[in-house]
XYZ file of C-alpha atoms in Angstrom:
520
model
C 52.903 16.571 -43.067
C 55.887 13.806 -42.855
C 57.927 14.442 -40.512
C 61.841 14.348 -41.779
C 65.428 13.195 -40.395
C 66.617 16.690 -39.551
C 63.774 17.318 -37.272
C 63.355 14.446 -35.786
C 65.288 13.630 -33.080
C 65.506 9.969 -30.813
C 65.170 10.317 -27.273
C 65.693 8.656 -24.116
C 62.640 8.982 -21.243
C 63.778 10.481 -18.143
C 62.713 6.958 -16.163
C 65.030 5.300 -19.189
C 68.165 7.876 -17.821
C 67.459 6.655 -14.519
C 67.728 3.595 -15.251
C 71.478 3.502 -16.831
C 73.915 1.851 -14.647
C 76.109 4.913 -14.201
C 73.095 7.240 -12.992
C 72.428 3.936 -11.015
C 76.201 4.420 -9.282
C 74.707 8.148 -8.076
C 71.676 6.197 -6.378
C 69.459 8.847 -7.449
C 65.729 9.570 -5.946
C 63.158 11.214 -7.428
C 61.476 13.713 -5.351
C 59.184 15.775 -7.560
C 57.550 14.862 -10.921
C 57.067 11.657 -10.015
C 54.208 11.748 -12.955
C 56.399 13.157 -15.604
C 58.836 10.597 -15.567
C 58.162 9.865 -19.590
C 58.889 13.083 -20.713
C 61.586 12.973 -23.355
C 65.489 13.745 -22.566
C 66.354 15.188 -26.072
C 70.462 16.342 -24.884
C 71.782 16.455 -21.518
C 73.507 20.240 -19.937
C 75.356 21.441 -17.355
C 73.818 24.638 -15.654
C 73.999 26.650 -12.247
C 73.289 30.189 -13.323
C 69.248 30.198 -12.402
C 68.456 32.369 -15.909
C 69.464 29.146 -17.341
C 65.878 28.485 -19.393
C 67.876 31.081 -21.544
C 70.794 28.722 -23.028
C 68.220 25.681 -23.485
C 65.676 24.590 -27.146
C 63.583 22.175 -25.220
C 64.198 18.531 -23.953
C 66.934 18.814 -21.942
C 67.745 16.929 -18.613
C 70.212 19.697 -16.957
C 72.206 18.923 -14.662
C 73.655 21.218 -11.280
C 75.322 21.764 -8.150
C 73.270 23.860 -6.987
C 76.707 26.288 -6.337
C 74.690 29.512 -7.805
C 71.170 29.279 -6.411
C 72.278 30.395 -2.490
C 68.696 31.912 -1.697
C 65.478 30.553 -2.025
C 64.288 33.248 -4.891
C 67.476 32.303 -6.972
C 66.165 28.474 -6.135
C 62.563 29.335 -7.308
C 63.453 31.032 -10.244
C 66.093 28.576 -11.419
C 63.097 25.432 -11.375
C 60.467 28.166 -13.217
C 63.041 28.894 -16.164
C 63.706 25.175 -16.804
C 59.993 24.996 -16.544
C 59.417 27.921 -19.395
C 61.868 26.369 -21.714
C 60.233 22.906 -21.733
C 63.360 20.791 -19.808
C 63.179 17.213 -19.427
C 63.957 17.202 -15.958
C 66.311 18.293 -12.977
C 68.988 16.378 -11.534
C 70.613 18.373 -8.290
C 73.833 16.681 -6.764
C 74.002 16.915 -3.360
C 77.019 17.235 -1.054
C 78.867 20.283 -2.514
C 76.091 23.062 -2.154
C 72.456 21.089 -0.572
C 73.180 17.922 1.659
C 69.165 17.371 0.705
C 66.936 18.236 -1.727
C 66.495 22.065 -1.051
C 62.211 22.214 -0.357
C 62.182 25.893 -2.380
C 63.009 23.844 -5.204
C 60.835 20.845 -4.550
C 57.448 22.371 -3.994
C 58.560 24.371 -7.496
C 59.182 21.633 -9.513
C 56.181 19.740 -7.891
C 53.554 23.127 -9.064
C 55.653 23.132 -12.598
C 55.274 19.071 -13.064
C 59.626 19.361 -13.558
C 60.953 16.247 -12.263
C 63.834 16.807 -10.034
C 66.017 14.379 -8.908
C 69.196 14.305 -6.217
C 71.973 11.917 -6.246
C 73.059 11.018 -2.904
C 76.267 9.664 -4.116
C 79.199 12.076 -5.182
C 78.837 11.472 -8.930
C 81.434 13.069 -12.251
C 78.304 14.748 -14.397
C 80.848 14.004 -17.226
C 80.153 10.480 -17.080
C 76.546 11.309 -17.188
C 76.639 13.384 -20.098
C 79.066 11.477 -22.132
C 76.520 7.915 -20.943
C 73.679 9.906 -22.216
C 75.106 11.824 -25.514
C 76.893 8.152 -26.082
C 72.994 6.498 -26.124
C 71.431 9.385 -28.430
C 73.221 9.167 -30.844
C 73.666 5.499 -31.414
C 69.825 5.828 -31.748
C 70.200 8.492 -33.713
C 72.493 6.569 -36.044
C 70.016 3.822 -35.660
C 67.125 5.682 -36.522
C 68.925 6.457 -40.116
C 69.111 3.093 -40.611
C 66.291 2.523 -40.085
C 64.108 4.592 -42.222
C 66.444 4.656 -44.689
C 65.830 0.208 -45.068
C 62.180 0.996 -44.363
C 62.225 3.743 -47.453
C 64.342 1.281 -49.419
C 62.087 -1.745 -49.210
C 58.775 -0.075 -49.799
C 60.241 1.955 -52.636
C 61.772 -1.288 -54.007
C 57.993 -2.793 -53.606
C 56.219 -0.160 -55.271
C 58.603 -0.030 -58.398
C 58.002 -3.601 -58.321
C 54.084 -3.349 -58.824
C 53.256 -5.075 -55.472
C 49.652 -4.565 -54.398
C 48.285 -2.578 -51.045
C 48.483 -5.635 -49.007
C 52.048 -6.111 -49.376
C 53.844 -2.619 -48.500
C 50.935 -3.096 -45.157
C 52.671 -6.268 -44.318
C 56.267 -4.835 -44.703
C 55.309 -2.034 -42.215
C 53.835 -4.239 -39.814
C 56.648 -6.144 -39.826
C 58.706 -3.420 -38.577
C 56.407 -2.019 -36.353
C 55.684 -5.534 -34.615
C 52.005 -3.943 -34.230
C 48.857 -4.336 -36.266
C 48.680 -1.747 -38.594
C 45.700 -0.093 -40.088
C 44.473 2.105 -42.972
C 41.185 3.957 -42.889
C 39.436 6.559 -45.350
C 38.476 10.072 -43.606
C 35.719 8.409 -42.624
C 37.246 5.747 -40.940
C 36.200 3.535 -43.045
C 38.728 0.735 -42.935
C 40.352 0.205 -46.194
C 43.639 -2.149 -45.329
C 45.007 -4.206 -42.190
C 48.232 -5.859 -41.401
C 49.876 -7.780 -38.736
C 49.856 -11.003 -36.677
C 45.767 -11.829 -37.118
C 44.291 -12.093 -33.299
C 46.136 -9.321 -33.014
C 44.213 -7.673 -36.039
C 41.227 -8.751 -35.181
C 41.310 -7.226 -31.701
C 41.139 -3.950 -32.453
C 38.653 -4.239 -35.582
C 36.215 -5.875 -33.179
C 37.288 -2.658 -30.900
C 37.610 -0.377 -34.003
C 34.772 2.596 -33.374
C 36.871 3.595 -29.639
C 40.021 3.124 -31.688
C 38.994 5.147 -34.799
C 38.080 7.999 -31.977
C 41.526 8.021 -30.142
C 43.436 7.228 -33.637
C 42.132 10.820 -34.917
C 42.897 12.419 -31.714
C 46.295 12.689 -29.713
C 48.497 9.950 -29.546
C 48.553 7.897 -26.887
C 49.767 4.332 -24.940
C 51.593 3.028 -28.466
C 48.150 4.159 -30.910
C 50.237 6.492 -33.334
C 49.238 7.972 -36.551
C 50.330 9.478 -40.020
C 48.068 11.316 -42.491
C 47.903 10.560 -46.516
C 47.571 12.940 -49.055
C 49.156 15.715 -50.998
C 48.969 19.040 -52.709
C 47.280 20.307 -49.477
C 44.043 17.106 -49.440
C 43.766 14.830 -47.102
C 42.186 11.544 -48.081
C 43.263 8.993 -45.307
C 45.209 8.075 -42.923
C 48.131 5.193 -41.547
C 47.224 3.231 -38.074
C 50.096 2.021 -36.214
C 47.644 0.057 -33.076
C 49.462 0.091 -30.127
C 53.561 0.265 -30.805
C 55.635 -1.366 -28.130
C 58.413 0.898 -28.877
C 59.339 5.073 -28.247
C 57.071 6.839 -29.764
C 59.456 8.877 -32.177
C 60.337 5.753 -33.715
C 56.643 4.901 -34.107
C 56.292 8.158 -35.272
C 58.999 7.585 -37.806
C 57.657 4.267 -38.868
C 54.113 5.633 -39.669
C 55.224 8.399 -41.173
C 57.799 6.522 -44.053
C 55.312 4.388 -43.978
C 52.506 7.382 -45.314
C 55.199 8.453 -47.905
C 55.275 4.919 -49.569
C 51.596 4.830 -49.509
C 51.014 8.327 -51.132
C 53.585 7.006 -53.702
C 52.296 4.273 -54.287
C 48.951 5.722 -55.491
C 50.808 8.316 -57.312
C 52.393 5.934 -58.965
C 50.351 2.928 -59.503
C 46.999 5.789 -60.621
C 45.538 4.156 -57.315
C 42.633 6.303 -55.839
C 41.538 5.668 -52.651
C 38.066 4.342 -53.201
C 40.023 1.876 -55.252
C 41.246 0.665 -52.175
C 37.806 0.692 -50.482
C 37.242 -2.171 -53.391
C 40.210 -4.064 -52.699
C 39.097 -4.053 -49.130
C 35.471 -4.943 -50.108
C 36.976 -8.012 -52.118
C 39.394 -9.266 -49.842
C 36.013 -9.628 -46.893
C 33.638 -11.462 -49.458
C 35.920 -13.431 -51.360
C 36.922 -14.545 -48.044
C 32.999 -14.838 -47.061
C 32.238 -16.827 -50.214
C 35.165 -19.225 -49.980
C 34.383 -19.894 -46.577
C 38.294 -20.784 -45.295
C 37.915 -17.939 -42.600
C 34.573 -18.850 -40.513
C 32.204 -16.005 -40.723
C 32.219 -15.297 -36.346
C 36.209 -13.826 -37.428
C 35.267 -11.884 -40.546
C 32.354 -9.992 -38.341
C 34.965 -7.393 -36.824
C 36.799 -6.711 -40.362
C 33.210 -6.275 -41.861
C 32.416 -3.726 -39.509
C 35.150 -1.894 -39.672
C 34.563 -1.828 -43.200
C 31.374 0.455 -42.652
C 28.543 -2.442 -43.131
C 25.974 -2.149 -40.663
C 26.056 -5.870 -38.586
C 24.046 -5.078 -35.304
C 20.059 -6.883 -36.390
C 19.908 -6.123 -40.021
C 19.127 -8.608 -42.493
C 21.601 -9.201 -45.350
C 20.513 -9.584 -48.739
C 23.425 -11.444 -51.055
C 23.457 -10.903 -54.651
C 25.851 -11.460 -57.524
C 25.612 -9.653 -60.323
C 27.117 -10.563 -63.736
C 28.784 -8.301 -65.985
C 28.569 -5.419 -63.707
C 30.889 -2.320 -63.218
C 32.238 -2.348 -59.554
C 32.286 1.062 -59.692
C 28.638 1.621 -60.821
C 26.863 -0.579 -58.931
C 28.979 0.985 -55.327
C 26.966 4.637 -56.988
C 23.846 2.801 -57.732
C 23.607 2.023 -53.635
C 25.166 5.375 -52.602
C 22.430 6.933 -54.549
C 19.644 4.945 -53.359
C 20.740 5.278 -49.823
C 21.559 0.812 -49.407
C 23.928 -0.235 -46.674
C 26.425 -2.691 -48.423
C 29.422 -3.938 -49.800
C 30.541 -4.380 -53.773
C 33.362 -6.944 -54.489
C 34.607 -8.350 -57.922
C 34.569 -12.436 -57.820
C 36.097 -14.777 -60.691
C 34.835 -14.952 -64.108
C 32.885 -11.608 -64.877
C 30.708 -12.105 -61.355
C 30.250 -9.163 -59.331
C 29.315 -9.736 -54.923
C 26.385 -7.143 -53.421
C 26.155 -7.934 -49.970
C 23.197 -5.042 -48.962
C 22.977 -4.894 -45.422
C 19.065 -3.213 -44.249
C 17.545 -2.894 -41.934
C 15.017 -5.493 -40.467
C 11.643 -3.897 -40.993
C 12.480 -2.995 -44.303
C 11.205 -5.328 -47.523
C 14.518 -6.663 -48.236
C 12.675 -8.787 -51.259
C 11.355 -5.323 -52.915
C 14.296 -2.658 -52.472
C 16.487 -6.209 -54.194
C 14.568 -6.180 -57.337
C 14.239 -1.671 -57.233
C 17.950 -2.383 -57.198
C 18.092 -4.682 -60.182
C 15.668 -2.135 -62.082
C 17.342 0.363 -61.931
C 20.825 -0.867 -62.185
C 19.228 -2.129 -65.943
C 18.222 0.912 -66.792
C 20.827 2.915 -66.052
C 23.230 0.283 -67.374
C 20.866 -0.333 -70.852
C 21.480 -3.210 -70.891
C 18.135 -4.934 -70.041
C 20.079 -8.671 -69.700
C 22.136 -7.817 -66.767
C 21.625 -10.784 -64.155
C 20.996 -9.971 -60.673
C 21.037 -13.176 -58.503
C 19.851 -13.128 -54.876
C 19.913 -15.927 -52.218
C 17.082 -15.805 -49.467
C 17.442 -12.923 -46.967
C 19.715 -13.886 -43.997
C 19.313 -12.628 -40.533
C 22.465 -14.640 -39.116
C 25.331 -13.338 -40.321
C 27.021 -16.675 -39.918
C 24.563 -17.507 -43.126
C 25.621 -14.742 -45.443
C 28.744 -16.855 -47.111
C 26.463 -19.714 -47.686
C 23.665 -17.052 -49.200
C 26.607 -15.953 -51.015
C 27.757 -18.954 -52.506
C 23.761 -19.829 -53.321
C 23.688 -16.305 -55.289
C 26.807 -17.297 -57.377
C 25.570 -20.541 -58.005
C 22.132 -19.030 -59.485
C 24.028 -16.404 -61.745
C 26.275 -18.745 -62.866
C 23.270 -21.555 -63.882
C 21.345 -18.473 -65.755
C 24.837 -16.789 -67.015
C 25.617 -17.455 -71.494
C 21.610 -19.237 -71.768
C 19.020 -18.754 -74.048
C 17.147 -18.824 -71.124
C 18.271 -15.842 -69.968
C 17.449 -13.854 -72.971
C 13.391 -13.507 -70.846
C 14.824 -13.162 -67.213
C 12.516 -11.574 -64.099
C 14.917 -8.197 -62.135
C 16.019 -10.839 -59.784
C 16.935 -14.279 -60.285
C 16.657 -16.577 -57.377
C 17.128 -20.459 -57.040
C 13.602 -21.811 -57.280
C 13.775 -19.873 -61.344
C 16.909 -21.793 -62.486
C 15.501 -25.293 -62.024
C 16.850 -27.914 -63.954
C 19.661 -25.520 -65.231
C 20.872 -24.779 -61.360
C 20.394 -28.896 -60.732
C 22.593 -29.439 -63.523
C 25.217 -26.877 -62.565
C 25.805 -28.383 -58.978
C 27.099 -31.506 -60.762
C 28.758 -30.815 -63.862
C 31.903 -32.376 -61.791
C 30.230 -35.933 -61.549
C 32.286 -37.505 -63.063
C 29.104 -39.786 -64.184
C 27.111 -36.706 -65.519
C 30.714 -36.138 -67.203
C 30.564 -39.273 -69.124
C 26.309 -38.692 -69.692
C 27.015 -35.147 -71.713
C 29.014 -37.445 -73.606
C 28.051 -40.564 -74.624
C 24.331 -38.736 -75.770
C 26.305 -35.540 -77.587
C 29.302 -37.941 -79.015
C 27.823 -36.906 -83.011
C 27.998 -33.371 -82.371
C 31.331 -33.175 -80.191
C 33.579 -31.420 -83.071
C 34.726 -28.487 -83.825
C 32.733 -28.482 -87.552
C 29.326 -29.251 -84.876
C 29.206 -26.369 -83.052
C 26.281 -25.193 -85.830
C 24.443 -27.212 -85.205
C 25.011 -27.568 -81.262
C 23.692 -24.039 -81.314
C 21.105 -24.590 -82.965
C 19.603 -27.397 -80.750
C 20.978 -25.132 -77.772
C 18.483 -22.859 -78.876
C 15.843 -25.416 -80.093
C 15.305 -27.060 -76.856
C 15.732 -23.992 -74.455
C 12.669 -22.463 -76.610
C 10.561 -25.551 -75.668
C 11.273 -27.353 -78.495
C 9.277 -23.839 -81.144
C 10.527 -24.345 -84.410
C 9.381 -20.962 -85.375
C 11.338 -19.322 -82.688
C 14.240 -21.139 -83.324
C 14.193 -20.241 -86.806
C 13.743 -16.797 -85.499
C 16.407 -16.559 -83.736
C 18.778 -17.911 -85.501
C 18.093 -15.905 -88.913
C 17.150 -18.739 -91.097
C 14.695 -20.320 -92.370
C 12.170 -22.922 -91.465
C 12.871 -25.425 -94.445
C 16.772 -24.629 -93.596
C 15.354 -25.217 -89.740
C 14.231 -28.694 -90.744
C 17.500 -29.707 -92.273
C 19.396 -28.655 -89.478
C 17.478 -30.611 -87.576
C 17.325 -33.226 -89.412
C 21.118 -33.713 -89.847
C 21.056 -33.724 -85.596
C 18.932 -36.158 -85.061
C 20.674 -38.364 -87.340
C 24.085 -37.543 -85.746
C 22.920 -38.320 -82.118
C 20.432 -41.084 -83.052
C 17.513 -39.773 -81.572
C 14.264 -38.567 -82.563
C 13.449 -35.225 -81.218
C 9.881 -35.401 -81.208
C 10.249 -38.140 -78.403
C 9.655 -36.064 -75.180
C 11.411 -38.623 -73.360
C 15.040 -38.910 -76.095
C 14.432 -34.830 -76.069
C 14.930 -34.287 -71.976
C 17.535 -36.706 -72.436
C 19.138 -34.766 -75.002
C 18.819 -31.810 -72.892
C 19.906 -32.608 -69.693
C 23.177 -33.777 -71.646
C 23.814 -30.692 -73.254
C 23.254 -28.176 -70.041
C 25.891 -30.551 -68.567
C 28.320 -30.117 -71.292
C 27.552 -26.302 -71.242
C 28.150 -26.138 -67.703
C 31.356 -28.254 -67.723
C 32.323 -25.509 -70.749
C 31.859 -22.155 -67.946
């Protein structure tokens, strides 16, 4: 549950109070509880009575001269009373009642783990109280300002339709440390912050995830994500260097914004997983970020990466949700992400002793069966055993899928299409942006490259793709053979070629493949 400013109190640690200039003038000395100086001081209170604890609510630094603490029993009870009330520390001014710290009080404080400080020089308690209280008030005001600033900025981003990443970037800017969002299984859904620092966190994420799920400490601050009694993730500030209370406030404000982002945008946690996978696979395909630098992100996203065989796949016209569900159903570890132009990347991570080819074929066959689309294209690259080779594999699979897509050859394709299956079409796809290839295609097809000749181009495309099979071409275009003959004659006249001549037909076929590749 998010913390509100009504219950959140800014604080100074005992250690911080002892470094204040006014306090240093009193020559403070820690005589007990030196290992507990990071306790938070919520308030300063002057009290002499032995049963002081009944007046406290916890977190107070109690100041005393000891004038009412005559007798060892009262001294010991005074310390025990402070301990029971969860006071932050006790400060004893020497000189008026005690020339040095009473052994009974010092031993009792050490046993209780209560910091005990003595002031060797006379010191007006009013000055210390004024100094600490004014600082706490200023911190309270700063906390209110920070809270409202963060809430206003994040709400404005949500209203403007900003994506999850933009919100996390803003949280990282305020916290000045890596920010990680995970689901309940500790799978990373999003990160923000300085890239080297984020990579360091993700590199050791398995240990950090266990720590983030337990007691906060050493700057690891978390806030739960959820609502209506259901938790579905958490946000973690990793290595926050400010005081814990402010860090918790930032985490809580960020959690509120992420929950609101989900509610207003209808965004489920699973779609954040899709965004995470998409970002990772897009970076892998583009090659802009070296694969080695992406390895921590892949591991943190839940992809097994040690001693694995990676199978890069690209599916044409595949639904990411259906693909992800199918992977889970088949028990295949992997990531799914939508790429450009209707392509979806699937990166399988298999054990070294598994048959990568058979599993890829099984996946493709089940996909066709469940989607009811017999012509679904599943393109694959050869399996990779080295992570550094994965980007080239994904680009190869994408190239194969592009070469097969929207072609007549795609009418009868194997469950998994590979580079060896695309032949000339694959080569032309690679060379489609070459100016000389473009010039060749325009020159060979010049007689048909106008809007009114689209029907003739379609007939020519089918005729050549079927190996110049007139019967099959007529059947596919739902025309009689005489009507087809007339169209083929018109094509030959327009182009000035004889399609019965193998070399001329091959030249036209290559030009048409190049033309089609340029249009995609």
